[in-house]
Short mmCIF file of C-alpha atoms in Angstrom, two decimals:
data_model
loop_
_atom_site.label_atom_id
_atom_site.label_comp_id
_atom_site.label_asym_id
_atom_site.label_seq_id
_atom_site.Cartn_x
_atom_site.Cartn_y
_atom_site.Cartn_z
CA MET A 136 14.13 -22.47 22.14
CA SER A 137 12.64 -24.39 19.21
CA ASP A 138 14.39 -27.01 17.10
CA ARG A 139 12.58 -25.92 14.00
CA PRO A 140 14.07 -23.21 11.81
CA SER A 141 12.51 -19.75 11.94
CA VAL A 142 12.19 -17.33 9.04
CA LEU A 143 11.29 -13.64 9.11
CA PHE A 144 10.10 -11.90 5.93
CA VAL A 145 10.50 -8.12 5.91
CA CYS A 146 9.26 -5.54 3.43
CA VAL A 147 8.35 -1.90 3.87
CA HIS A 148 4.58 -2.14 4.42
CA ASN A 149 4.24 -5.84 5.30
CA ALA A 150 1.22 -5.80 3.04
CA GLY A 151 2.26 -7.67 -0.12
CA ARG A 152 5.54 -9.48 -0.77
CA SER A 153 6.31 -10.46 2.82
CA GLN A 154 2.71 -11.56 3.45
CA MET A 155 2.67 -13.70 0.31
CA ALA A 156 6.05 -15.23 1.22
CA ALA A 157 4.86 -16.00 4.74
CA GLY A 158 1.67 -17.52 3.33
CA TRP A 159 3.63 -19.75 0.95
CA LEU A 160 6.02 -20.88 3.67
CA ARG A 161 3.21 -21.68 6.11
CA HIS A 162 1.38 -23.57 3.36
CA LEU A 163 4.36 -25.63 2.23
CA ALA A 164 6.12 -26.18 5.57
CA GLY A 165 3.21 -26.40 8.00
CA ASP A 166 4.54 -26.51 11.56
CA ALA A 167 8.06 -27.56 10.48
CA VAL A 168 9.16 -23.92 10.13
CA GLU A 169 8.33 -20.97 12.35
CA VAL A 170 7.16 -18.11 10.11
CA ARG A 171 7.13 -14.37 10.85
CA SER A 172 6.60 -11.29 8.72
CA ALA A 173 6.92 -7.60 9.47
CA GLY A 174 7.37 -4.20 7.89
CA SER A 175 9.58 -1.22 8.54
CA ILE A 176 6.55 1.07 8.00
CA PRO A 177 3.52 -1.28 8.19
CA GLY A 178 0.47 -0.51 6.09
CA ASP A 179 -3.12 -0.50 7.28
CA GLN A 180 -4.08 -3.78 5.62
CA VAL A 181 -2.77 -6.56 3.44
CA ASN A 182 -2.95 -5.66 -0.26
CA PRO A 183 -6.31 -6.98 -1.57
CA ALA A 184 -4.67 -8.02 -4.88
CA ALA A 185 -2.13 -10.10 -2.92
CA VAL A 186 -4.96 -11.71 -0.93
CA ALA A 187 -6.84 -12.49 -4.17
CA ALA A 188 -3.75 -13.86 -5.95
CA MET A 189 -2.94 -16.16 -3.04
CA ALA A 190 -6.57 -17.31 -2.80
CA GLU A 191 -6.32 -18.44 -6.44
CA VAL A 192 -3.73 -21.03 -5.36
CA GLY A 193 -5.67 -22.07 -2.27
CA ILE A 194 -3.76 -20.01 0.32
CA ASP A 195 -5.81 -17.72 2.55
CA ILE A 196 -3.91 -14.71 3.88
CA SER A 197 -7.05 -12.61 4.41
CA ASP A 198 -6.74 -12.88 8.20
CA GLN A 199 -3.19 -11.46 8.27
CA ARG A 200 -2.45 -7.91 9.41
CA PRO A 201 0.67 -5.83 8.78
CA LYS A 202 3.01 -5.85 11.78
CA VAL A 203 5.85 -3.55 12.74
CA LEU A 204 9.40 -4.86 12.50
CA THR A 205 10.91 -5.32 15.94
CA THR A 206 14.42 -6.11 17.07
CA ASP A 207 12.97 -9.08 18.97
CA ALA A 208 11.54 -10.58 15.77
CA VAL A 209 14.91 -10.34 14.02
CA GLU A 210 16.76 -11.71 17.04
CA ALA A 211 14.36 -14.67 17.29
CA SER A 212 14.74 -15.66 13.62
CA ASP A 213 17.36 -17.90 12.03
CA VAL A 214 16.84 -16.49 8.53
CA VAL A 215 15.83 -12.91 7.75
CA ILE A 216 14.65 -12.27 4.20
CA THR A 217 14.34 -8.64 3.20
CA MET A 218 12.31 -7.47 0.24
CA GLY A 219 13.09 -3.83 -0.28
CA CYS A 220 13.23 -2.54 3.30
CA GLY A 221 16.68 -1.06 2.85
CA ASP A 222 18.66 -0.31 6.01
CA ALA A 223 15.66 -0.57 8.33
CA CYS A 224 16.41 -4.18 9.27
CA PRO A 225 18.71 -4.62 12.28
CA ILE A 226 21.71 -6.91 11.79
CA PHE A 227 22.64 -9.53 14.36
CA PRO A 228 25.68 -11.82 14.17
CA GLY A 229 24.87 -15.45 13.49
CA LYS A 230 21.73 -14.75 11.47
CA ARG A 231 21.41 -15.59 7.82
CA TYR A 232 20.29 -12.61 5.74
CA LEU A 233 18.91 -12.83 2.22
CA ASP A 234 17.64 -9.98 0.09
CA TRP A 235 15.03 -10.94 -2.48
CA ALA A 236 14.66 -8.28 -5.16
CA LEU A 237 10.98 -8.61 -5.98
CA GLU A 238 8.63 -6.21 -7.69
CA ASP A 239 6.38 -4.38 -5.21
CA PRO A 240 2.71 -5.35 -5.74
CA ALA A 241 1.47 -2.09 -4.17
CA GLY A 242 -1.10 -0.40 -6.38
CA LYS A 243 -1.19 -3.30 -8.86
CA GLY A 244 -4.14 -5.46 -9.87
CA VAL A 245 -4.27 -9.21 -9.43
CA ASP A 246 -3.08 -9.81 -13.03
CA SER A 247 0.18 -8.01 -12.20
CA VAL A 248 0.51 -9.67 -8.78
CA ARG A 249 0.31 -13.26 -10.09
CA PRO A 250 3.87 -13.29 -11.52
CA ILE A 251 5.20 -11.88 -8.22
CA ARG A 252 3.28 -14.58 -6.31
CA ASP A 253 4.72 -17.26 -8.58
CA GLU A 254 8.28 -15.96 -8.25
CA ILE A 255 7.88 -15.96 -4.45
CA GLU A 256 6.66 -19.58 -4.58
CA GLY A 257 9.80 -20.65 -6.44
CA ARG A 258 12.03 -18.84 -3.97
CA ILE A 259 10.18 -20.40 -1.00
CA ARG A 260 10.60 -23.90 -2.46
CA GLY A 261 14.32 -23.22 -2.87
CA LEU A 262 14.55 -21.93 0.69
CA LEU A 263 12.83 -25.03 2.03
CA ALA A 264 15.27 -27.26 0.19
CA GLU A 265 18.13 -25.32 1.82
CA LEU A 266 16.57 -25.45 5.29
CA GLN A 267 15.91 -29.18 5.00
CA ALA A 268 13.28 -28.91 7.71
CA PRO A 269 12.02 -32.35 8.80
CA GLY A 270 8.63 -33.31 7.41
CA VAL A 271 8.67 -30.72 4.61
CA SER A 272 8.05 -31.58 0.98
CA THR A 273 9.13 -29.04 -1.61
CA THR A 274 7.17 -30.76 -4.39
CA SER A 275 3.58 -30.56 -3.11
#
């Protein structure tokens, strides 16, 4: 069992919002937070517009692949953040659940994905402040 907090991001396809959120959290928290992402119906690949938008801010998510949501992933996480996956996410007592209503970047170009990316960044910085993980700066 790890002392560091663990966060699971869940969206339907695990190809846009959850991948960008995971990328932001890894970038800002480093090893201080364990990061997972998954989808209730995973896509074939991460949305290329999401990859491009994240690359613009120096975060490479091009090596990520959509993963299926498992009960084990939820059970192993302290915080579960859903982004439009509805009732597909299992609920376990003692977990913290947040639902972030974010626009789905599916089918959108990079110009439309940038504001979603930026909104996710703000939410991740707020989450880090709440988690107060050791060694994490929310201002970098």
